[in-house]
mmCIF file of N, CA and C in Angstrom:
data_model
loop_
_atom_site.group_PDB
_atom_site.id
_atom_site.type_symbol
_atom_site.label_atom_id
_atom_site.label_comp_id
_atom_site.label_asym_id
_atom_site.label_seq_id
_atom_site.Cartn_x
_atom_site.Cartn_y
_atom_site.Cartn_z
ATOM 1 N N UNK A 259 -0.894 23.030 47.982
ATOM 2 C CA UNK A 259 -0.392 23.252 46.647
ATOM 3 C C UNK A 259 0.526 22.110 46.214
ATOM 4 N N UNK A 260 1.611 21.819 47.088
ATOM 5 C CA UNK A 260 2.476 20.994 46.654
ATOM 6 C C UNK A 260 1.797 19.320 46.705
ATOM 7 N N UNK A 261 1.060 19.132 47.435
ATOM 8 C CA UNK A 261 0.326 18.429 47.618
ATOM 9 C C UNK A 261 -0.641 17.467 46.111
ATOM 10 N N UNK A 262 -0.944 18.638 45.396
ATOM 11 C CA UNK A 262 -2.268 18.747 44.508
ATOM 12 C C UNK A 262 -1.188 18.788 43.009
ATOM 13 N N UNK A 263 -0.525 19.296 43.203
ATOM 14 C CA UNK A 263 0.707 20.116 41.985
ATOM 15 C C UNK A 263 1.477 19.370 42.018
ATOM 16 N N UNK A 264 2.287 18.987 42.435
ATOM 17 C CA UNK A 264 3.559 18.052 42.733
ATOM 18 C C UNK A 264 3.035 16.840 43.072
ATOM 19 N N UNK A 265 2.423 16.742 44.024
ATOM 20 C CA UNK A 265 2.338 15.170 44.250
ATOM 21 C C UNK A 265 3.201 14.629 45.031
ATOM 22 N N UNK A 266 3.293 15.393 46.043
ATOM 23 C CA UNK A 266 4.548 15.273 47.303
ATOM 24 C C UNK A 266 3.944 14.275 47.765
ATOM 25 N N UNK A 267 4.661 13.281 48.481
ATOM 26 C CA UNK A 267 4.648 12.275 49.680
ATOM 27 C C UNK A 267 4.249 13.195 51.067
ATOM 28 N N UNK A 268 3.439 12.615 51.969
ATOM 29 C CA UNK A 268 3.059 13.419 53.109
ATOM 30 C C UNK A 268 4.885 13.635 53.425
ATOM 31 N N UNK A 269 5.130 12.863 53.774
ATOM 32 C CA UNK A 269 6.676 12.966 54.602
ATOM 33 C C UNK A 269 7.880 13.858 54.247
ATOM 34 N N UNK A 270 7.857 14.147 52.884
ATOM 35 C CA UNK A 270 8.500 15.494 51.820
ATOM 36 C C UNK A 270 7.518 17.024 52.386
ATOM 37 N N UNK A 271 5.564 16.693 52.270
ATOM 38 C CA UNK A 271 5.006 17.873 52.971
ATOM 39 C C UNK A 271 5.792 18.515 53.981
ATOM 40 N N UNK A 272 5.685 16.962 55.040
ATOM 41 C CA UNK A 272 5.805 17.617 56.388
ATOM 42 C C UNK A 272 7.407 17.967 56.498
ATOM 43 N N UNK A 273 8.553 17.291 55.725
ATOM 44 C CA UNK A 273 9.796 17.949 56.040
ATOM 45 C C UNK A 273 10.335 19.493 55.454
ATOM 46 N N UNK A 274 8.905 19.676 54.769
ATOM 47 C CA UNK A 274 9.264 20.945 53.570
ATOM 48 C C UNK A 274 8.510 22.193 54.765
ATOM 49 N N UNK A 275 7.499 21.957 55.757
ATOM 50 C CA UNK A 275 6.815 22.359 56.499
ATOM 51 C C UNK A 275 8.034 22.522 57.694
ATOM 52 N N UNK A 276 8.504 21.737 58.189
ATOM 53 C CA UNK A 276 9.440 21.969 59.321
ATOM 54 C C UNK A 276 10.355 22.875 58.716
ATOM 55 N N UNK A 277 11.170 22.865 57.592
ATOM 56 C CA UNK A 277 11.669 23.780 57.399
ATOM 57 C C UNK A 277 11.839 25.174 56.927
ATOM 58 N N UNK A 278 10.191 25.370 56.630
ATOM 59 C CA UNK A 278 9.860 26.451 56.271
ATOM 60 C C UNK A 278 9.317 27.701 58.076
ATOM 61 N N UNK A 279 8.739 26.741 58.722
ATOM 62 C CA UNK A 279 8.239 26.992 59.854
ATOM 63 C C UNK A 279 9.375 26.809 61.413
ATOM 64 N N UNK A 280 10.865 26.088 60.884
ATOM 65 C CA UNK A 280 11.668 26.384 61.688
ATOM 66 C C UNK A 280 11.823 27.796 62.778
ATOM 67 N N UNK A 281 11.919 26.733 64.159
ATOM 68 C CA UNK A 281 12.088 28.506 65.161
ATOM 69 C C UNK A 281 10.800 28.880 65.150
ATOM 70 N N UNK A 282 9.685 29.085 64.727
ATOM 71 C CA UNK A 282 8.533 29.090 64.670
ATOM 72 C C UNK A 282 7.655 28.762 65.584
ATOM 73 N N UNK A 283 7.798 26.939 65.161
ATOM 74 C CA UNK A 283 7.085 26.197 65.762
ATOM 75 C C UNK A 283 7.850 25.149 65.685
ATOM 76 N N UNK A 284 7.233 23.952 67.244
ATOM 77 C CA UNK A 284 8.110 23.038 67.004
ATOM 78 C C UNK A 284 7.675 21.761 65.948
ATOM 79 N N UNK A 285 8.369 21.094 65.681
ATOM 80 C CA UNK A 285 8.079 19.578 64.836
ATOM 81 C C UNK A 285 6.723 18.988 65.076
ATOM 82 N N UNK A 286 6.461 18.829 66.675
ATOM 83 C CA UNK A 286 5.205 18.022 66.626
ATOM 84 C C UNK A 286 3.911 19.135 66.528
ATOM 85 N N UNK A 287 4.316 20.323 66.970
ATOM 86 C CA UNK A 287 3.213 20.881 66.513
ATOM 87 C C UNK A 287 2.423 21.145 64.965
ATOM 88 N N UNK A 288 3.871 20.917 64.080
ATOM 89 C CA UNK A 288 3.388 21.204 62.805
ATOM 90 C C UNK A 288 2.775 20.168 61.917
ATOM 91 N N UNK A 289 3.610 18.863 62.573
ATOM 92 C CA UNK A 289 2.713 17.460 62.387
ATOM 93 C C UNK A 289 1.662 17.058 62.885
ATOM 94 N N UNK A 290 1.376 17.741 63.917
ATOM 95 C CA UNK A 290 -0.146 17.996 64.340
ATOM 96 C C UNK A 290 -1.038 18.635 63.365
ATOM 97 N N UNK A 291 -0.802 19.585 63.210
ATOM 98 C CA UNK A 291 -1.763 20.573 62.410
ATOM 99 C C UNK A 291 -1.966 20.185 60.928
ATOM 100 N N UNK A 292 -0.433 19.275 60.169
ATOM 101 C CA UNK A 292 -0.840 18.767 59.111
ATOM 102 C C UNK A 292 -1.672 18.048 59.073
ATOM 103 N N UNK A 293 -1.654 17.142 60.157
ATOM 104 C CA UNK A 293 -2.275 16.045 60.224
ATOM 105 C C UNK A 293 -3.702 16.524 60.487
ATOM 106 N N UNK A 294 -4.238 17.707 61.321
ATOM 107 C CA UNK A 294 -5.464 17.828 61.329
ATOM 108 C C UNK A 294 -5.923 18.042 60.079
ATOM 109 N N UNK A 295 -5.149 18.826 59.342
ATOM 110 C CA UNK A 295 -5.491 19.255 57.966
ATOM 111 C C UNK A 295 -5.550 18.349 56.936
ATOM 112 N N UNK A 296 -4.846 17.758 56.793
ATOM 113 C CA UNK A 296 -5.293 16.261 55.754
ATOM 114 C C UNK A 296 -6.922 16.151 56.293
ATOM 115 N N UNK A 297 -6.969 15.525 57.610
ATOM 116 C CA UNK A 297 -8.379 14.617 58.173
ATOM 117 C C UNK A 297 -9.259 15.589 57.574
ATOM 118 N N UNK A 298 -9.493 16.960 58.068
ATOM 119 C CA UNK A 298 -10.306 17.985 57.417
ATOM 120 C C UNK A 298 -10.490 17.273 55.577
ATOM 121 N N UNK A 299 -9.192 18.003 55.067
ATOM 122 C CA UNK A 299 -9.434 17.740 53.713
ATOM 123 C C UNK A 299 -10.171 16.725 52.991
ATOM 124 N N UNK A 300 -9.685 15.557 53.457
ATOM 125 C CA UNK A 300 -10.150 14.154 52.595
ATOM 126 C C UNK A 300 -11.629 14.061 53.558
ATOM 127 N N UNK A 301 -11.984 14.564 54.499
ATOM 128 C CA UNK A 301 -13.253 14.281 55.276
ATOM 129 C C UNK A 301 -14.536 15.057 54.906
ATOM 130 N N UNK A 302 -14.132 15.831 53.882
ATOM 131 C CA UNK A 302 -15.088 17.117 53.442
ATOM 132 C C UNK A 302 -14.963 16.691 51.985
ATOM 133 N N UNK A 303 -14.313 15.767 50.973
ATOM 134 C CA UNK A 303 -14.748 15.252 50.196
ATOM 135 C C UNK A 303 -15.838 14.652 49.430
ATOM 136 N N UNK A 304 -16.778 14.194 50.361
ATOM 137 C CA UNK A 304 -18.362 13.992 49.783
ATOM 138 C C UNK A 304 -18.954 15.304 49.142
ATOM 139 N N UNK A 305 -18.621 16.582 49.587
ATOM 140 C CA UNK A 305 -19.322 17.584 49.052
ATOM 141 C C UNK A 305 -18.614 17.859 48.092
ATOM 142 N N UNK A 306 -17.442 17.205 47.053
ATOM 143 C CA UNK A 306 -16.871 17.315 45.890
ATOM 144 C C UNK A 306 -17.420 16.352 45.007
ATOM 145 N N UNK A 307 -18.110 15.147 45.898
ATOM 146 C CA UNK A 307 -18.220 13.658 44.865
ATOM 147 C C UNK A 307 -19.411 13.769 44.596
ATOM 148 N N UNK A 308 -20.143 14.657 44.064
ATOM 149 C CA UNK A 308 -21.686 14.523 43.894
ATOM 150 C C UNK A 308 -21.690 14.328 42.447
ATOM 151 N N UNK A 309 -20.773 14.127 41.495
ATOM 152 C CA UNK A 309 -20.996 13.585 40.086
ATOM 153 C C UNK A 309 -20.067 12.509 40.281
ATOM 154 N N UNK A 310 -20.439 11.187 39.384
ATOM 155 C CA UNK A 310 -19.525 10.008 38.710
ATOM 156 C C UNK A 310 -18.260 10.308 38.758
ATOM 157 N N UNK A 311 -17.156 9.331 39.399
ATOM 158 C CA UNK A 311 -15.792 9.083 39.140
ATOM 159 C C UNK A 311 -15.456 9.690 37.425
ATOM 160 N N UNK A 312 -14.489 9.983 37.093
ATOM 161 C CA UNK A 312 -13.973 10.407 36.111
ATOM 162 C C UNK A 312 -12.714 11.393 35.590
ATOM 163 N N UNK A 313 -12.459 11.044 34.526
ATOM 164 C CA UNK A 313 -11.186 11.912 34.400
ATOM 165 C C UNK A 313 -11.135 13.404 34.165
ATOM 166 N N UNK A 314 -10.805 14.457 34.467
ATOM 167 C CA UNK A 314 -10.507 15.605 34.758
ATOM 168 C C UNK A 314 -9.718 16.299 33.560
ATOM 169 N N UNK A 315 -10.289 17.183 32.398
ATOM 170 C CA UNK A 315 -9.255 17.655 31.593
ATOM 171 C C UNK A 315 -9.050 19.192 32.087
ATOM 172 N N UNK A 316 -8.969 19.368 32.571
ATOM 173 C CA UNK A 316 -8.355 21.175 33.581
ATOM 174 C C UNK A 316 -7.603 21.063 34.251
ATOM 175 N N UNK A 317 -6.351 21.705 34.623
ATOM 176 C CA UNK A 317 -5.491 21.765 35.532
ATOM 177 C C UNK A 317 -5.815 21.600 37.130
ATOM 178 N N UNK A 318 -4.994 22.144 38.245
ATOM 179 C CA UNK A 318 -5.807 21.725 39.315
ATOM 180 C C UNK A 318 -6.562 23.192 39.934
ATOM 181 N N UNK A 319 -7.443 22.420 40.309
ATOM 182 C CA UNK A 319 -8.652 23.408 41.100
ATOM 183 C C UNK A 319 -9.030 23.071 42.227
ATOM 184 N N UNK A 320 -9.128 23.745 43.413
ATOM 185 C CA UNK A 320 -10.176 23.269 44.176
ATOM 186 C C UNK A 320 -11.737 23.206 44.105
ATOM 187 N N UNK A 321 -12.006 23.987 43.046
ATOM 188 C CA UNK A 321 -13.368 24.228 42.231
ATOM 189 C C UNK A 321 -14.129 23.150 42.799
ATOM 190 N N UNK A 322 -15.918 22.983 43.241
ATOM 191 C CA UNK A 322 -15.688 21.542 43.369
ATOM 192 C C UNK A 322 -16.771 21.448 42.006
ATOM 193 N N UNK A 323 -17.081 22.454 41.289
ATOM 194 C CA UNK A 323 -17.693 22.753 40.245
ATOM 195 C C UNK A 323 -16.980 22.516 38.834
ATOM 196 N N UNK A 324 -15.871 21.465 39.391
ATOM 197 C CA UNK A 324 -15.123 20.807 38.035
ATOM 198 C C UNK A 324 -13.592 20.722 38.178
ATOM 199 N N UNK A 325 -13.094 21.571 39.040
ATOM 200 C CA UNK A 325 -11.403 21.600 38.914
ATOM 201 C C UNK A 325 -10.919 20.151 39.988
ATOM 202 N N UNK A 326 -11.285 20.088 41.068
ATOM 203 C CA UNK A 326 -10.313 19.135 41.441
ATOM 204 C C UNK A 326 -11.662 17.839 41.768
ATOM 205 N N UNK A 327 -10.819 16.625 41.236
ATOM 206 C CA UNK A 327 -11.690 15.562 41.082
ATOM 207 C C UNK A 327 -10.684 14.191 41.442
ATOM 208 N N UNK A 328 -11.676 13.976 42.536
ATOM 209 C CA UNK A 328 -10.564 12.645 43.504
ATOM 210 C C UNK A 328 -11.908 11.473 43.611
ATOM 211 N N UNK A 329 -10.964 10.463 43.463
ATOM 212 C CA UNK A 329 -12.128 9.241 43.864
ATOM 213 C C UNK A 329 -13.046 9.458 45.046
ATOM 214 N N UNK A 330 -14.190 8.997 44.776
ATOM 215 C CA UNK A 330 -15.753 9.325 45.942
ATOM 216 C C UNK A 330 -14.796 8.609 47.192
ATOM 217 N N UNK A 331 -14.436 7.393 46.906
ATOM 218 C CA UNK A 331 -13.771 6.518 48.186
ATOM 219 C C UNK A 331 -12.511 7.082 48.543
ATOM 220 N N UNK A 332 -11.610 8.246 48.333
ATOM 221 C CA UNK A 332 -10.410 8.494 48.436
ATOM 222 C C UNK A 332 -9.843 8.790 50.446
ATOM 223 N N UNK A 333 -9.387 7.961 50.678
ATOM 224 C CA UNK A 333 -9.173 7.795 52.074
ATOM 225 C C UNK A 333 -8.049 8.433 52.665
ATOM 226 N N UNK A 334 -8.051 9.484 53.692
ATOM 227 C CA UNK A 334 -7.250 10.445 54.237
ATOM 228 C C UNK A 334 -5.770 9.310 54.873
ATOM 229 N N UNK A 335 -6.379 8.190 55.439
ATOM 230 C CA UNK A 335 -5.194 7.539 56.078
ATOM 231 C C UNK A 335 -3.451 7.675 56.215
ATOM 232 N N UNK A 336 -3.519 7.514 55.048
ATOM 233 C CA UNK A 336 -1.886 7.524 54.533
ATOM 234 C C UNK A 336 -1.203 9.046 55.133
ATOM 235 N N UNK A 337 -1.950 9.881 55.410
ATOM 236 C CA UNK A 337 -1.778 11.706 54.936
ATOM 237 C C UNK A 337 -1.825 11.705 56.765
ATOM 238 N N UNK A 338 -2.593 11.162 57.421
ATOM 239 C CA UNK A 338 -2.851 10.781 58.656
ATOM 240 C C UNK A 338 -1.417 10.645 59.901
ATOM 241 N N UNK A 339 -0.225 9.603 59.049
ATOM 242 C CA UNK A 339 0.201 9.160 60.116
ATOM 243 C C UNK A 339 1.311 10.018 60.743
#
């Protein structure tokens, strides 16, 4: 959500994640799991890019039937480290 909505920096994600999940779990586990979860996300992207790059007038969706629309090339890396 915050991600898609906000437009958080991974590093705001993951400190908003440690402190929600404090006592929980520890730090590297939760930076683990983000991190699997980005790779997932941006890696399952081809099955969103099956129409032309373009701009988006709807709020956000995961829809891939029109709501959320990310470049065909959009690369998990950054979300990764």
């Amino acid at each position: 959500y915050h991600i898609l909505v906000s437009g958080f920096a991974p590093d705001k994600i993951l400190r908003l994640a440690n402190i929600a999940f404090a006592g929980a779990y520890e730090p590297e586990v939760i930076s683990k799991w983000l991190s699997i979860c980005c790779r997932r996300f941006f890696s399952s992207q081809f099955k969103r890019s099956c129409c032309p790059d373009g701009p988006s007038g709807t709020g956000v969706s995961m829809s891939p039937r029109g709501g959320l629309v990310m470049p065909s090339d959009a690369s998990g890396v950054l979300w990764q480290s």
